[in-house]
Amino acid sequence: ILRSDLLMDVGDSLNPAIDIGQVEGAFTQGLGLFTMEEVVYLKNGKLFTTGPGAYKIPSCNDIPIELNVTLMDSTPNPRAIFNSKAVGEPPLFLAGSVFFAIKDAIRSARISRGHHPVFDLWAPATAERIRLACKDQFTEMAKEKMKNKYPEKKERSERWNVVP
């Protein structure tokens, strides 16, 4: 992600520096949710990805190179303390815009290769899912090899994130 510009309505900010930090943190957490933090189960039904030791969370190399946060002016909430609004949770879903930007980029790649522009992409949009969705010569060869090796297995996208 090269750049993200976020505009957040926090009402009358009590402390803009803290509010901007909350927006940045929640957006980063959302990046993890929509692009990295895959839920994986073992065959026995036990959750494999029980913590950050078993799945990737965003680090300094995963956040936008340029992250701009602007707080809206003059949007008070007269029913709240000091006209404030929620700031910690709403920006989490702003990261959904990154997921849809990735999906749009995949769509463009598919069209340029002559593939159908409509496809499924489940969150999180991991590097593996992105590569497979782009459908290039290597992913097609790998898919064919796996089908021949494990004919009884369903495609990964049809299973419920079960590790073989």
mmCIF file with all atom_site columns, C-alpha atoms in Angstrom, residues 10-136:
data_model
loop_
_atom_site.group_PDB
_atom_site.id
_atom_site.type_symbol
_atom_site.label_atom_id
_atom_site.label_alt_id
_atom_site.label_comp_id
_atom_site.label_asym_id
_atom_site.label_entity_id
_atom_site.label_seq_id
_atom_site.pdbx_PDB_ins_code
_atom_site.Cartn_x
_atom_site.Cartn_y
_atom_site.Cartn_z
_atom_site.occupancy
_atom_site.B_iso_or_equiv
_atom_site.pdbx_formal_charge
_atom_site.auth_seq_id
_atom_site.auth_comp_id
_atom_site.auth_asym_id
_atom_site.auth_atom_id
_atom_site.pdbx_PDB_model_num
ATOM 1   C CA . VAL A 1 10  ? -14.934 12.210  15.546  1.00 0.00 ? 10  VAL A CA 1
ATOM 2   C CA . GLY A 1 11  ? -17.244 15.071  16.499  1.00 0.00 ? 11  GLY A CA 1
ATOM 3   C CA . ASP A 1 12  ? -15.480 17.708  18.558  1.00 0.00 ? 12  ASP A CA 1
ATOM 4   C CA . SER A 1 13  ? -12.115 16.091  19.215  1.00 0.00 ? 13  SER A CA 1
ATOM 5   C CA . LEU A 1 14  ? -10.969 16.369  22.820  1.00 0.00 ? 14  LEU A CA 1
ATOM 6   C CA . ASN A 1 15  ? -7.380  15.542  21.869  1.00 0.00 ? 15  ASN A CA 1
ATOM 7   C CA . PRO A 1 16  ? -6.642  15.405  18.110  1.00 0.00 ? 16  PRO A CA 1
ATOM 8   C CA . ALA A 1 17  ? -3.271  13.683  18.573  1.00 0.00 ? 17  ALA A CA 1
ATOM 9   C CA . ILE A 1 18  ? -4.869  10.812  20.494  1.00 0.00 ? 18  ILE A CA 1
ATOM 10  C CA . ASP A 1 19  ? -7.771  10.582  18.047  1.00 0.00 ? 19  ASP A CA 1
ATOM 11  C CA . ILE A 1 20  ? -5.418  10.434  15.051  1.00 0.00 ? 20  ILE A CA 1
ATOM 12  C CA . GLY A 1 21  ? -3.425  7.700   16.805  1.00 0.00 ? 21  GLY A CA 1
ATOM 13  C CA . GLN A 1 22  ? -6.634  5.740   17.419  1.00 0.00 ? 22  GLN A CA 1
ATOM 14  C CA . VAL A 1 23  ? -7.614  6.053   13.747  1.00 0.00 ? 23  VAL A CA 1
ATOM 15  C CA . GLU A 1 24  ? -4.152  4.933   12.579  1.00 0.00 ? 24  GLU A CA 1
ATOM 16  C CA . GLY A 1 25  ? -4.170  1.982   14.979  1.00 0.00 ? 25  GLY A CA 1
ATOM 17  C CA . ALA A 1 26  ? -7.661  0.809   14.083  1.00 0.00 ? 26  ALA A CA 1
ATOM 18  C CA . PHE A 1 27  ? -6.923  1.145   10.355  1.00 0.00 ? 27  PHE A CA 1
ATOM 19  C CA . THR A 1 28  ? -3.763  -0.939  10.789  1.00 0.00 ? 28  THR A CA 1
ATOM 20  C CA . GLN A 1 29  ? -5.727  -3.559  12.726  1.00 0.00 ? 29  GLN A CA 1
ATOM 21  C CA . GLY A 1 30  ? -8.245  -3.609  9.876   1.00 0.00 ? 30  GLY A CA 1
ATOM 22  C CA . LEU A 1 31  ? -5.418  -4.149  7.384   1.00 0.00 ? 31  LEU A CA 1
ATOM 23  C CA . GLY A 1 32  ? -4.540  -7.287  9.304   1.00 0.00 ? 32  GLY A CA 1
ATOM 24  C CA . LEU A 1 33  ? -8.155  -8.418  9.355   1.00 0.00 ? 33  LEU A CA 1
ATOM 25  C CA . PHE A 1 34  ? -8.695  -7.925  5.620   1.00 0.00 ? 34  PHE A CA 1
ATOM 26  C CA . THR A 1 35  ? -5.260  -8.899  4.236   1.00 0.00 ? 35  THR A CA 1
ATOM 27  C CA . MET A 1 36  ? -3.332  -11.182 6.606   1.00 0.00 ? 36  MET A CA 1
ATOM 28  C CA . GLU A 1 37  ? -5.027  -12.781 9.598   1.00 0.00 ? 37  GLU A CA 1
ATOM 29  C CA . GLU A 1 38  ? -6.344  -16.033 8.160   1.00 0.00 ? 38  GLU A CA 1
ATOM 30  C CA . VAL A 1 39  ? -8.355  -18.338 10.422  1.00 0.00 ? 39  VAL A CA 1
ATOM 31  C CA . VAL A 1 40  ? -7.135  -21.923 9.930   1.00 0.00 ? 40  VAL A CA 1
ATOM 32  C CA . TYR A 1 41  ? -8.452  -25.096 11.568  1.00 0.00 ? 41  TYR A CA 1
ATOM 33  C CA . LEU A 1 42  ? -6.755  -28.469 11.923  1.00 0.00 ? 42  LEU A CA 1
ATOM 34  C CA . LYS A 1 43  ? -8.498  -31.628 10.697  1.00 0.00 ? 43  LYS A CA 1
ATOM 35  C CA . ASN A 1 44  ? -9.550  -32.449 14.262  1.00 0.00 ? 44  ASN A CA 1
ATOM 36  C CA . GLY A 1 45  ? -11.462 -29.155 14.421  1.00 0.00 ? 45  GLY A CA 1
ATOM 37  C CA . LYS A 1 46  ? -8.981  -27.380 16.676  1.00 0.00 ? 46  LYS A CA 1
ATOM 38  C CA . LEU A 1 47  ? -8.177  -23.784 15.829  1.00 0.00 ? 47  LEU A CA 1
ATOM 39  C CA . PHE A 1 48  ? -4.596  -23.576 14.535  1.00 0.00 ? 48  PHE A CA 1
ATOM 40  C CA . THR A 1 49  ? -4.249  -19.796 14.322  1.00 0.00 ? 49  THR A CA 1
ATOM 41  C CA . THR A 1 50  ? -4.708  -19.035 18.006  1.00 0.00 ? 50  THR A CA 1
ATOM 42  C CA . GLY A 1 51  ? -2.395  -16.043 18.204  1.00 0.00 ? 51  GLY A CA 1
ATOM 43  C CA . PRO A 1 52  ? 0.154   -13.883 16.414  1.00 0.00 ? 52  PRO A CA 1
ATOM 44  C CA . GLY A 1 53  ? 2.677   -16.715 16.570  1.00 0.00 ? 53  GLY A CA 1
ATOM 45  C CA . ALA A 1 54  ? 0.510   -18.684 14.127  1.00 0.00 ? 54  ALA A CA 1
ATOM 46  C CA . TYR A 1 55  ? -0.658  -15.920 11.799  1.00 0.00 ? 55  TYR A CA 1
ATOM 47  C CA . LYS A 1 56  ? 0.753   -12.700 10.431  1.00 0.00 ? 56  LYS A CA 1
ATOM 48  C CA . ILE A 1 57  ? -0.178  -9.362  11.927  1.00 0.00 ? 57  ILE A CA 1
ATOM 49  C CA . PRO A 1 58  ? 0.678   -6.018  10.326  1.00 0.00 ? 58  PRO A CA 1
ATOM 50  C CA . SER A 1 59  ? 4.195   -4.743  10.889  1.00 0.00 ? 59  SER A CA 1
ATOM 51  C CA . CYS A 1 60  ? 5.965   -1.551  9.853   1.00 0.00 ? 60  CYS A CA 1
ATOM 52  C CA . ASN A 1 61  ? 6.492   -2.931  6.330   1.00 0.00 ? 61  ASN A CA 1
ATOM 53  C CA . ASP A 1 62  ? 2.780   -3.670  5.868   1.00 0.00 ? 62  ASP A CA 1
ATOM 54  C CA . ILE A 1 63  ? 1.270   -0.280  6.595   1.00 0.00 ? 63  ILE A CA 1
ATOM 55  C CA . PRO A 1 64  ? 0.941   2.412   3.932   1.00 0.00 ? 64  PRO A CA 1
ATOM 56  C CA . ILE A 1 65  ? 4.143   4.282   3.117   1.00 0.00 ? 65  ILE A CA 1
ATOM 57  C CA . GLU A 1 66  ? 2.101   7.450   3.444   1.00 0.00 ? 66  GLU A CA 1
ATOM 58  C CA . LEU A 1 67  ? -0.840  7.413   5.876   1.00 0.00 ? 67  LEU A CA 1
ATOM 59  C CA . ASN A 1 68  ? -2.749  10.691  6.091   1.00 0.00 ? 68  ASN A CA 1
ATOM 60  C CA . VAL A 1 69  ? -5.468  11.135  8.704   1.00 0.00 ? 69  VAL A CA 1
ATOM 61  C CA . THR A 1 70  ? -7.713  14.186  8.711   1.00 0.00 ? 70  THR A CA 1
ATOM 62  C CA . LEU A 1 71  ? -10.340 14.843  11.360  1.00 0.00 ? 71  LEU A CA 1
ATOM 63  C CA . MET A 1 72  ? -13.525 16.524  10.138  1.00 0.00 ? 72  MET A CA 1
ATOM 64  C CA . ASP A 1 73  ? -14.254 19.951  11.581  1.00 0.00 ? 73  ASP A CA 1
ATOM 65  C CA . SER A 1 74  ? -17.508 21.147  13.123  1.00 0.00 ? 74  SER A CA 1
ATOM 66  C CA . THR A 1 75  ? -19.394 17.854  13.342  1.00 0.00 ? 75  THR A CA 1
ATOM 67  C CA . PRO A 1 76  ? -20.480 17.863  16.999  1.00 0.00 ? 76  PRO A CA 1
ATOM 68  C CA . ASN A 1 77  ? -22.581 15.165  18.612  1.00 0.00 ? 77  ASN A CA 1
ATOM 69  C CA . PRO A 1 78  ? -24.837 17.039  21.058  1.00 0.00 ? 78  PRO A CA 1
ATOM 70  C CA . ARG A 1 79  ? -25.923 13.797  22.758  1.00 0.00 ? 79  ARG A CA 1
ATOM 71  C CA . ALA A 1 80  ? -22.411 12.752  23.820  1.00 0.00 ? 80  ALA A CA 1
ATOM 72  C CA . ILE A 1 81  ? -19.894 13.998  26.353  1.00 0.00 ? 81  ILE A CA 1
ATOM 73  C CA . PHE A 1 82  ? -18.295 17.210  25.059  1.00 0.00 ? 82  PHE A CA 1
ATOM 74  C CA . ASN A 1 83  ? -19.881 16.634  21.613  1.00 0.00 ? 83  ASN A CA 1
ATOM 75  C CA . SER A 1 84  ? -17.502 13.722  20.890  1.00 0.00 ? 84  SER A CA 1
ATOM 76  C CA . LYS A 1 85  ? -18.013 10.610  18.719  1.00 0.00 ? 85  LYS A CA 1
ATOM 77  C CA . ALA A 1 86  ? -16.560 7.095   18.612  1.00 0.00 ? 86  ALA A CA 1
ATOM 78  C CA . VAL A 1 87  ? -13.028 6.958   17.271  1.00 0.00 ? 87  VAL A CA 1
ATOM 79  C CA . GLY A 1 88  ? -11.536 3.554   18.110  1.00 0.00 ? 88  GLY A CA 1
ATOM 80  C CA . GLU A 1 89  ? -13.751 1.100   16.255  1.00 0.00 ? 89  GLU A CA 1
ATOM 81  C CA . PRO A 1 90  ? -15.111 2.774   13.076  1.00 0.00 ? 90  PRO A CA 1
ATOM 82  C CA . PRO A 1 91  ? -11.729 3.129   11.297  1.00 0.00 ? 91  PRO A CA 1
ATOM 83  C CA . LEU A 1 92  ? -11.240 -0.648  11.480  1.00 0.00 ? 92  LEU A CA 1
ATOM 84  C CA . PHE A 1 93  ? -13.654 -1.037  8.572   1.00 0.00 ? 93  PHE A CA 1
ATOM 85  C CA . LEU A 1 94  ? -12.004 1.720   6.549   1.00 0.00 ? 94  LEU A CA 1
ATOM 86  C CA . ALA A 1 95  ? -9.366  -0.922  5.793   1.00 0.00 ? 95  ALA A CA 1
ATOM 87  C CA . GLY A 1 96  ? -12.043 -2.717  3.790   1.00 0.00 ? 96  GLY A CA 1
ATOM 88  C CA . SER A 1 97  ? -11.184 -0.165  1.098   1.00 0.00 ? 97  SER A CA 1
ATOM 89  C CA . VAL A 1 98  ? -7.755  -1.815  0.817   1.00 0.00 ? 98  VAL A CA 1
ATOM 90  C CA . PHE A 1 99  ? -9.386  -5.221  0.319   1.00 0.00 ? 99  PHE A CA 1
ATOM 91  C CA . PHE A 1 100 ? -11.565 -3.853  -2.489  1.00 0.00 ? 100 PHE A CA 1
ATOM 92  C CA . ALA A 1 101 ? -8.617  -2.033  -4.095  1.00 0.00 ? 101 ALA A CA 1
ATOM 93  C CA . ILE A 1 102 ? -6.760  -5.370  -4.151  1.00 0.00 ? 102 ILE A CA 1
ATOM 94  C CA . LYS A 1 103 ? -9.802  -7.065  -5.671  1.00 0.00 ? 103 LYS A CA 1
ATOM 95  C CA . ASP A 1 104 ? -9.997  -4.369  -8.353  1.00 0.00 ? 104 ASP A CA 1
ATOM 96  C CA . ALA A 1 105 ? -6.288  -4.835  -9.168  1.00 0.00 ? 105 ALA A CA 1
ATOM 97  C CA . ILE A 1 106 ? -6.814  -8.599  -9.492  1.00 0.00 ? 106 ILE A CA 1
ATOM 98  C CA . ARG A 1 107 ? -9.779  -7.967  -11.778 1.00 0.00 ? 107 ARG A CA 1
ATOM 99  C CA . SER A 1 108 ? -7.581  -5.809  -14.026 1.00 0.00 ? 108 SER A CA 1
ATOM 100 C CA . ALA A 1 109 ? -4.880  -8.499  -14.095 1.00 0.00 ? 109 ALA A CA 1
ATOM 101 C CA . ARG A 1 110 ? -7.440  -11.153 -15.027 1.00 0.00 ? 110 ARG A CA 1
ATOM 102 C CA . ILE A 1 111 ? -8.894  -9.038  -17.827 1.00 0.00 ? 111 ILE A CA 1
ATOM 103 C CA . SER A 1 112 ? -5.424  -8.325  -19.232 1.00 0.00 ? 112 SER A CA 1
ATOM 104 C CA . ARG A 1 113 ? -4.826  -12.102 -19.411 1.00 0.00 ? 113 ARG A CA 1
ATOM 105 C CA . GLY A 1 114 ? -8.181  -12.810 -21.044 1.00 0.00 ? 114 GLY A CA 1
ATOM 106 C CA . HIS A 1 115 ? -9.848  -14.330 -17.962 1.00 0.00 ? 115 HIS A CA 1
ATOM 107 C CA . HIS A 1 116 ? -13.363 -13.643 -16.729 1.00 0.00 ? 116 HIS A CA 1
ATOM 108 C CA . PRO A 1 117 ? -13.501 -10.466 -14.604 1.00 0.00 ? 117 PRO A CA 1
ATOM 109 C CA . VAL A 1 118 ? -15.928 -11.936 -12.041 1.00 0.00 ? 118 VAL A CA 1
ATOM 110 C CA . PHE A 1 119 ? -14.325 -14.047 -9.301  1.00 0.00 ? 119 PHE A CA 1
ATOM 111 C CA . ASP A 1 120 ? -14.546 -14.842 -5.595  1.00 0.00 ? 120 ASP A CA 1
ATOM 112 C CA . LEU A 1 121 ? -12.004 -13.431 -3.180  1.00 0.00 ? 121 LEU A CA 1
ATOM 113 C CA . TRP A 1 122 ? -12.467 -14.226 0.465   1.00 0.00 ? 122 TRP A CA 1
ATOM 114 C CA . ALA A 1 123 ? -11.024 -12.070 3.210   1.00 0.00 ? 123 ALA A CA 1
ATOM 115 C CA . PRO A 1 124 ? -8.322  -11.997 4.173   1.00 0.00 ? 124 PRO A CA 1
ATOM 116 C CA . ALA A 1 125 ? -6.755  -11.254 0.793   1.00 0.00 ? 125 ALA A CA 1
ATOM 117 C CA . THR A 1 126 ? -3.512  -13.088 1.555   1.00 0.00 ? 126 THR A CA 1
ATOM 118 C CA . ALA A 1 127 ? -0.618  -13.206 -0.898  1.00 0.00 ? 127 ALA A CA 1
ATOM 119 C CA . GLU A 1 128 ? -1.598  -16.792 -1.771  1.00 0.00 ? 128 GLU A CA 1
ATOM 120 C CA . ARG A 1 129 ? -5.220  -15.897 -2.498  1.00 0.00 ? 129 ARG A CA 1
ATOM 121 C CA . ILE A 1 130 ? -4.195  -12.858 -4.548  1.00 0.00 ? 130 ILE A CA 1
ATOM 122 C CA . ARG A 1 131 ? -1.783  -14.888 -6.665  1.00 0.00 ? 131 ARG A CA 1
ATOM 123 C CA . LEU A 1 132 ? -4.290  -17.676 -7.266  1.00 0.00 ? 132 LEU A CA 1
ATOM 124 C CA . ALA A 1 133 ? -7.050  -15.215 -8.162  1.00 0.00 ? 133 ALA A CA 1
ATOM 125 C CA . CYS A 1 134 ? -4.835  -13.526 -10.772 1.00 0.00 ? 134 CYS A CA 1
ATOM 126 C CA . LYS A 1 135 ? -4.722  -16.807 -12.743 1.00 0.00 ? 135 LYS A CA 1
ATOM 127 C CA . ASP A 1 136 ? -1.375  -16.760 -14.494 1.00 0.00 ? 136 ASP A CA 1
#
